[in-house]
Short mmCIF file of C-alpha atoms (C1' of nucleotides) in Angstrom, two decimals:
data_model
loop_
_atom_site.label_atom_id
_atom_site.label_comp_id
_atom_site.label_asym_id
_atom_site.label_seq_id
_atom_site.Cartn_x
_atom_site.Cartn_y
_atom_site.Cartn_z
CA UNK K 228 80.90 128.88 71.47
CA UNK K 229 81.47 127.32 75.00
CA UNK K 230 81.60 129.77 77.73
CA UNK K 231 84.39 127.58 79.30
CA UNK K 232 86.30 128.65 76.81
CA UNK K 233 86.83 132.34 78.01
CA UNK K 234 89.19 130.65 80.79
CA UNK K 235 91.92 131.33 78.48
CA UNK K 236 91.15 134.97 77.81
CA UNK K 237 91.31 135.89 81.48
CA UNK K 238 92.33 133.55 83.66
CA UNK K 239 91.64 135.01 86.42
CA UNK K 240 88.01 134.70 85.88
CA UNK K 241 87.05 131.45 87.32
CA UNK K 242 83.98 129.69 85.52
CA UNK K 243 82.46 128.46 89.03
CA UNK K 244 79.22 126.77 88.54
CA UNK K 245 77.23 129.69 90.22
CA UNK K 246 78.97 132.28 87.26
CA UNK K 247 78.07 129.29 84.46
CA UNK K 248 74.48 129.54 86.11
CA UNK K 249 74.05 133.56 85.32
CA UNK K 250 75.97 133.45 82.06
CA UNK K 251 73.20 130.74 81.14
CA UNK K 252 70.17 133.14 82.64
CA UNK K 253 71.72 135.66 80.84
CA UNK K 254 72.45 134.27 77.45
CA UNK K 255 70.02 135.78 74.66
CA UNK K 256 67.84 137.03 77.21
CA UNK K 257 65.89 140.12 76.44
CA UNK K 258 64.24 141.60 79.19
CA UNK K 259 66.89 143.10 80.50
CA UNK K 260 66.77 141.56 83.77
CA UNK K 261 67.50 143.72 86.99
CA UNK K 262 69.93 142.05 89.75
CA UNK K 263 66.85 140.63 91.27
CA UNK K 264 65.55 138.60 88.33
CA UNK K 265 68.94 137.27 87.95
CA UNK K 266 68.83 136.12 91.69
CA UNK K 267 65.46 134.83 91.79
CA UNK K 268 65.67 133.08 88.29
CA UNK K 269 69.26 131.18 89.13
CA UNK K 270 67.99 130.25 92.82
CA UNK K 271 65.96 127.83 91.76
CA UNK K 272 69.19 125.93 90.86
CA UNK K 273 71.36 127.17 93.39
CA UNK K 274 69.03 127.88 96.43
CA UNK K 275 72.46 128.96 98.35
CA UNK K 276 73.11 131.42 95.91
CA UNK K 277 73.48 134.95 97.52
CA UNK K 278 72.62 137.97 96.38
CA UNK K 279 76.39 139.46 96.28
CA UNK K 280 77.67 136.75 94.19
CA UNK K 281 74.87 137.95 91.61
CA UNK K 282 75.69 141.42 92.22
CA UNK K 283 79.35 140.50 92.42
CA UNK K 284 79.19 138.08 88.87
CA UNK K 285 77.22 141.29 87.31
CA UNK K 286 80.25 143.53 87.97
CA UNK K 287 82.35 141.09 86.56
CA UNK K 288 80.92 140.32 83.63
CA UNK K 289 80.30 144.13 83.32
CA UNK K 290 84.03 145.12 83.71
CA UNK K 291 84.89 142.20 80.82
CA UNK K 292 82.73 144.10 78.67
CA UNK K 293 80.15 140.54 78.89
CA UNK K 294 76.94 142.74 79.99
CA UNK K 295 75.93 146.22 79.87
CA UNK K 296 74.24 148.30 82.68
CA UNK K 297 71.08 150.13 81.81
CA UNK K 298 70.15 153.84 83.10
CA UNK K 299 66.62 153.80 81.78
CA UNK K 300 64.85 152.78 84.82
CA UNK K 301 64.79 154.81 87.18
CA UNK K 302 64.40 152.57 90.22
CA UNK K 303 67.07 149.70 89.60
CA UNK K 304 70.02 149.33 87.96
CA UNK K 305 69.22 146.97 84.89
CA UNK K 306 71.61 144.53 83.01
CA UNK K 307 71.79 144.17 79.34
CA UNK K 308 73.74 140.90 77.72
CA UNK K 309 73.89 142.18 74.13
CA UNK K 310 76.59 143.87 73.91
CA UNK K 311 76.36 144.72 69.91
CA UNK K 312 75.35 148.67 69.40
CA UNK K 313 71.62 148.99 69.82
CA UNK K 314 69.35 151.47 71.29
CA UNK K 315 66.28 151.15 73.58
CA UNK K 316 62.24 152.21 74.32
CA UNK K 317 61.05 151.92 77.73
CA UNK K 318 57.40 151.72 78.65
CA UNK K 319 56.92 154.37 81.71
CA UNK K 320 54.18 152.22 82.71
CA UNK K 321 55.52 148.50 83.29
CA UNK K 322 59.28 149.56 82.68
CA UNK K 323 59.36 146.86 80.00
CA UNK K 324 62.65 147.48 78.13
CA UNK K 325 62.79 146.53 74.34
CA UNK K 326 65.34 146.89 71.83
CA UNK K 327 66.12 148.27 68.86
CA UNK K 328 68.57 145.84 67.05
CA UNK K 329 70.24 149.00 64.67
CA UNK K 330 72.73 151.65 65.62
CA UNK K 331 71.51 155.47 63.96
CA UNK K 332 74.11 157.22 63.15
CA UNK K 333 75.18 160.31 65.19
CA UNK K 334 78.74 161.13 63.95
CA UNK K 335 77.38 164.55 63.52
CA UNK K 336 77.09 164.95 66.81
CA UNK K 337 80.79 164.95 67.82
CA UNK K 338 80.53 168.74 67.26
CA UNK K 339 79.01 169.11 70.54
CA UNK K 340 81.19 167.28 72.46
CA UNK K 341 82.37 170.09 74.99
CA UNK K 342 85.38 168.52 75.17
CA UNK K 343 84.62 164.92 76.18
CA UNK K 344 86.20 162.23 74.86
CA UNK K 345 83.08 160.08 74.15
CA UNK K 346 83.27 156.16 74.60
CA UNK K 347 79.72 155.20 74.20
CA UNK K 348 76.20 157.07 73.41
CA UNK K 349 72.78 155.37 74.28
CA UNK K 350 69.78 156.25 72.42
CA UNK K 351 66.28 155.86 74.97
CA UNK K 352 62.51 155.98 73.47
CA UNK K 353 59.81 156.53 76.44
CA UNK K 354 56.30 156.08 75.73
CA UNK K 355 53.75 153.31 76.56
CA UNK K 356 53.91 149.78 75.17
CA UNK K 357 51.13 147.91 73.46
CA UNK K 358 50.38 145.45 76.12
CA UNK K 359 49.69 148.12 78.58
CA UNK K 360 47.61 150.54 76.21
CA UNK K 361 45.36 147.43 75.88
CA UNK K 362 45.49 146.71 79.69
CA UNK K 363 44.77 150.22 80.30
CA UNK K 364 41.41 149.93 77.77
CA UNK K 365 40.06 147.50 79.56
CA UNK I 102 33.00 167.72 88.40
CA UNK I 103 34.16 171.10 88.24
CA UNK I 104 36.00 172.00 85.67
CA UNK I 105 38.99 174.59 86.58
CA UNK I 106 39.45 177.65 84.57
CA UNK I 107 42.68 178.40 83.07
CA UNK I 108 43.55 180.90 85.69
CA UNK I 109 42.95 178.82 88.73
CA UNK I 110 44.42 175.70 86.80
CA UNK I 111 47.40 175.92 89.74
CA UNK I 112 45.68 177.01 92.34
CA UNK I 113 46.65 173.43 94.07
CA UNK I 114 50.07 174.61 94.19
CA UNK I 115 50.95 177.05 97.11
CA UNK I 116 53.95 179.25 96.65
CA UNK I 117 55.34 178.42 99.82
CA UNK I 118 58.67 180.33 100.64
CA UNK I 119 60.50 176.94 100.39
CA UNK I 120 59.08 176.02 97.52
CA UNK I 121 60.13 179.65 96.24
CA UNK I 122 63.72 178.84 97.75
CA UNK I 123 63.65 175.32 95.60
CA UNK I 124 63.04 177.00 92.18
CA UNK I 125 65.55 179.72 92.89
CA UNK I 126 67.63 176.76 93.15
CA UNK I 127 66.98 175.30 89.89
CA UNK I 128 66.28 178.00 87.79
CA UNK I 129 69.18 178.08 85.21
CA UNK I 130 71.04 175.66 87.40
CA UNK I 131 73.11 173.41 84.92
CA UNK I 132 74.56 171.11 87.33
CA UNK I 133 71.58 168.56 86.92
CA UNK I 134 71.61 168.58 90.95
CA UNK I 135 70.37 165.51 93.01
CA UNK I 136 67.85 165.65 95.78
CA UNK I 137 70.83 166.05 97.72
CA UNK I 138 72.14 168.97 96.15
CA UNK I 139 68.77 170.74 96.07
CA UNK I 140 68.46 169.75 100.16
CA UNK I 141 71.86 170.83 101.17
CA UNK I 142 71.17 174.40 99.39
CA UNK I 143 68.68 175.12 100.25
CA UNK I 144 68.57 174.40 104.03
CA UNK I 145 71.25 177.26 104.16
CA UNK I 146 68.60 179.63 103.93
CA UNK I 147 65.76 177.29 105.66
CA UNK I 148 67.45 175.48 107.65
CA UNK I 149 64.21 173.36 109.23
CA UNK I 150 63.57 172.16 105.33
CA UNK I 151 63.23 168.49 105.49
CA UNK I 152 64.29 166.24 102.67
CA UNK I 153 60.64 165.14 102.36
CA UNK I 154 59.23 168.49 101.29
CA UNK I 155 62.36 168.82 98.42
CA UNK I 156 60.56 165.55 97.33
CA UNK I 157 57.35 166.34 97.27
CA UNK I 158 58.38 169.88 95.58
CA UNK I 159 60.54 168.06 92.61
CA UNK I 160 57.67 165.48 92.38
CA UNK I 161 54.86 167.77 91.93
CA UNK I 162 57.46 170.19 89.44
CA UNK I 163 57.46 167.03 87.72
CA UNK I 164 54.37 166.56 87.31
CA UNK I 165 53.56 170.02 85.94
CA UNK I 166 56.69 170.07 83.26
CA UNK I 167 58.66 172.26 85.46
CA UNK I 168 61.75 169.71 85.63
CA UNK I 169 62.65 166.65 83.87
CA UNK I 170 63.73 163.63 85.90
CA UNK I 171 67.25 162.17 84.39
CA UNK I 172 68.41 158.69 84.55
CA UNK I 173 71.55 158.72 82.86
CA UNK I 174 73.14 158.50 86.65
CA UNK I 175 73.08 154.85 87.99
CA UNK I 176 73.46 155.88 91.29
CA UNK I 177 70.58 158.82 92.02
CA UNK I 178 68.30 160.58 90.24
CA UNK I 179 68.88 164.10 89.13
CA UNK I 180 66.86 167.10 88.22
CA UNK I 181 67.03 169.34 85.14
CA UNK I 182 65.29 172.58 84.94
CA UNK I 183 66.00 172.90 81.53
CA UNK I 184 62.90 171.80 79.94
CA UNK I 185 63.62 172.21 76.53
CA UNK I 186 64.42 169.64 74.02
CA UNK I 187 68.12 169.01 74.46
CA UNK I 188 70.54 165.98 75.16
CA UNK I 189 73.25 164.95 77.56
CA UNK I 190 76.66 164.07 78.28
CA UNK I 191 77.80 162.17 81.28
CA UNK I 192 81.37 161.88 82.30
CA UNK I 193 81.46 158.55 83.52
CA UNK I 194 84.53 159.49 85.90
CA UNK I 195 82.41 162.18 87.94
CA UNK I 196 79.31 161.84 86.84
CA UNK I 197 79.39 165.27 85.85
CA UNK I 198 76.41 165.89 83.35
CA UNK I 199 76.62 168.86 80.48
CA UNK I 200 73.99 169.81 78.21
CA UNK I 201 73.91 169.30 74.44
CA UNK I 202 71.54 172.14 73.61
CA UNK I 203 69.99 170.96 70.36
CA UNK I 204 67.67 168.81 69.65
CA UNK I 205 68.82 166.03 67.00
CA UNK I 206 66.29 164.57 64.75
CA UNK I 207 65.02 160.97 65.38
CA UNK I 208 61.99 160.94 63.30
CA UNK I 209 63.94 158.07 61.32
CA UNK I 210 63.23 156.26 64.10
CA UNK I 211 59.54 155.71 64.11
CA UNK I 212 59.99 152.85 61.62
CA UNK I 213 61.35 150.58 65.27
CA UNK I 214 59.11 151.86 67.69
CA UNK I 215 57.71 148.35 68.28
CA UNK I 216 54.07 148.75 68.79
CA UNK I 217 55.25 151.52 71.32
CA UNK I 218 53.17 155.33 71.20
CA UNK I 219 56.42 157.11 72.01
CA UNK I 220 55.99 160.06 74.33
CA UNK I 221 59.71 160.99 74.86
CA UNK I 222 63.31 160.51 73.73
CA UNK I 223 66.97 160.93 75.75
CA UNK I 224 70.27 160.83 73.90
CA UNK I 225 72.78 160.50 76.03
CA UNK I 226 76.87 160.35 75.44
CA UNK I 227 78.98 158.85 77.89
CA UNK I 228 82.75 159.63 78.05
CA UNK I 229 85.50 161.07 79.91
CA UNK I 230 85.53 165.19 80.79
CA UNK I 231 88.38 167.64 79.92
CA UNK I 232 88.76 167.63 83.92
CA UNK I 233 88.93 164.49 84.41
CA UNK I 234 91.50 163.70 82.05
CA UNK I 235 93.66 166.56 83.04
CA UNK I 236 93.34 165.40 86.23
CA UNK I 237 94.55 161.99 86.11
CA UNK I 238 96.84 163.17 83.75
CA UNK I 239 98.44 165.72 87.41
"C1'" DT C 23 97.76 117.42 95.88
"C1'" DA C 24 99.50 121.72 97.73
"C1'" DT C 25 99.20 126.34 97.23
"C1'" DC C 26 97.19 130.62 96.59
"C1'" DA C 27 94.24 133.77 94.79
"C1'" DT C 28 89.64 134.04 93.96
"C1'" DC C 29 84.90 133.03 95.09
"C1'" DT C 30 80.73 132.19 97.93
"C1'" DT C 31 77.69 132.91 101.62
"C1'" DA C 32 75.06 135.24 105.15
"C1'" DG C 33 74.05 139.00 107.01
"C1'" DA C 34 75.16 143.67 108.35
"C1'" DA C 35 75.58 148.27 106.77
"C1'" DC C 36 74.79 151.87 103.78
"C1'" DT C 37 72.37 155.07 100.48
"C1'" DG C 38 68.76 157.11 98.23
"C1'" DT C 39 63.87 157.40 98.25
"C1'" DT C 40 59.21 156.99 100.01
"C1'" DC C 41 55.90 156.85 103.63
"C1'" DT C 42 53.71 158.09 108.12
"C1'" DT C 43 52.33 160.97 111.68
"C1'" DG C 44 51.17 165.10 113.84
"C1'" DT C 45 50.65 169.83 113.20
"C1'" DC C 46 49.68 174.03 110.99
"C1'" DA C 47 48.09 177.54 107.51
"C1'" DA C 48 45.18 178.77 103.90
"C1'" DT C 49 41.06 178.32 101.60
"C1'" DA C 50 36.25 176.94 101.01
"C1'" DT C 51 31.63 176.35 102.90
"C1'" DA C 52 27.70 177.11 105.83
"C1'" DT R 134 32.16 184.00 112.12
"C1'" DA R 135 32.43 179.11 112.84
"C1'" DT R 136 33.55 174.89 110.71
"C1'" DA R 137 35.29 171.74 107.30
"C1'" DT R 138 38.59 170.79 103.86
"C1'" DT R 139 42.76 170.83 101.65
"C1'" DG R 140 47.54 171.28 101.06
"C1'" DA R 141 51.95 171.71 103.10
"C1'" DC R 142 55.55 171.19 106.58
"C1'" DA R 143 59.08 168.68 109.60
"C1'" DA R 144 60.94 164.71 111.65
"C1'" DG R 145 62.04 160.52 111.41
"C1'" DA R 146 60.71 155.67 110.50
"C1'" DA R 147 60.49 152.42 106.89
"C1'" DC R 148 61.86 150.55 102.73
"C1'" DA R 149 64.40 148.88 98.54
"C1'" DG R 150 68.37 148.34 96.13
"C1'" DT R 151 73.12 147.93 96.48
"C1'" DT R 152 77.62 147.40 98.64
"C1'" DC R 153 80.56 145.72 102.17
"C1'" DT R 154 82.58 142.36 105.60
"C1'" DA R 155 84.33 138.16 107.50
"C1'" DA R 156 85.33 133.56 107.24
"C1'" DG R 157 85.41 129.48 105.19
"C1'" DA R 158 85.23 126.95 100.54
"C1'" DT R 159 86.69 126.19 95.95
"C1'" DG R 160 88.99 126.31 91.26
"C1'" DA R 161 93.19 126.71 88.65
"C1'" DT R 162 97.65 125.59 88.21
"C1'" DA R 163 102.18 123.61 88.83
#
DNA sequence: TATCATCTTAGAACTGTTCTTGTCAATATA
DNA sequence: TATATTGACAAGAACAGTTCTAAGATGATA
């Protein structure tokens, strides 16, 4: 499905070439890139681009339900373009962010509410990832 | 090297009185307090502390098990000094952040861990507090 | 193509966190 | 006791990530 064609969901959204840029970055991407990848991965295009129009398109896209923002790391906010219910590990050495592509079920859990009304739950894993237990054994 | 016996195992870690004043602070504090919150109470009662030293102090109670670092907050990290195997809720409104105080059951999960040795696990809910919605009900 | 709201850029400003420096106290060693 | 070592403190500089500002540019629409 075109992007372009989201014009006509919110017109107010205007596909500028910069937005079509990130949109592309961000499309299917899986290492939930921070604001900084984004920049430094669409600049090569776009060497005007500026770092508030990334941070700007992020909140965007964000608000239109288009990307999701990530808690896990601790150091920068990370962005997450699949939007379908997953859940996530996180390496506490590299801060490599993988998914989980199911949903577990935790309906039993709305016992413990406390009187929230919940909109969204986000199952984290932290331990070390192959890659570096290997690096780390050499 | 030396090894340390048990008894001495901590004997790298002065009581100081403002590391004394810190874990007064925290102990059975359910707020889930930022730096911050830890700095601004405790300079009431030392009021030279410097923010570096409630650092170093939540760093190194880190690093012996005595708090848990959170990162369901985009904007700062918080503290909890309830080490125990529990979960979270966050009120996206004001990041208010209340303790589920069970521990649900995620061994299902092993079956996705991805090549990962998994050291840890955070369930968190988002949603909308019974304050918050009474208050922007006013 | 004229209009208007939205967008982009560049850089300043801000916030939370970490680092550096100088000093001191407590402990270990000779 | 004298000396070395270690850990801790305060103050503030430095830093990184993010947000804000101002002004001009651009895209969508009629």
């Amino acid at each position: 499905m075109p992007v372009r064609s989201e014009k006509h969901r919110d017109r107010r959204f205007k596909m500028t070439p910069q937005r079509l840029a990130i949109l592309d970055y961000l499309k299917g991407n899986v290492q939930h890139p921070a604001a900084d990848d984004v920049f430094r991965a669409v600049r090569r295009k776009y060497p005007t681009m500026s770092f508030a129009t990334v941070y700007n398109t992020l909140e965007a896209l964000k608000k239109r339900g288009m990307v999701k923002e990530l808690t896990g790391d601790p150091d920068k906010k990370r962005f997450d373009p699949n939007t379908s219910p997953h859940h996530h590990l996180i390496c506490t050495n590299c801060r490599k962010i993988v998914d989980i592509p199911v949903q577990f079920d935790l309906d039993f859990a709305e016992q413990y509410r406390e009187g929230f009304v919940i909109t969204g739950s986000h199952i984290e894993f932290s331990g070390i990832c192959l890659e570096c237990r290997n690096r780390s054994r050499a």
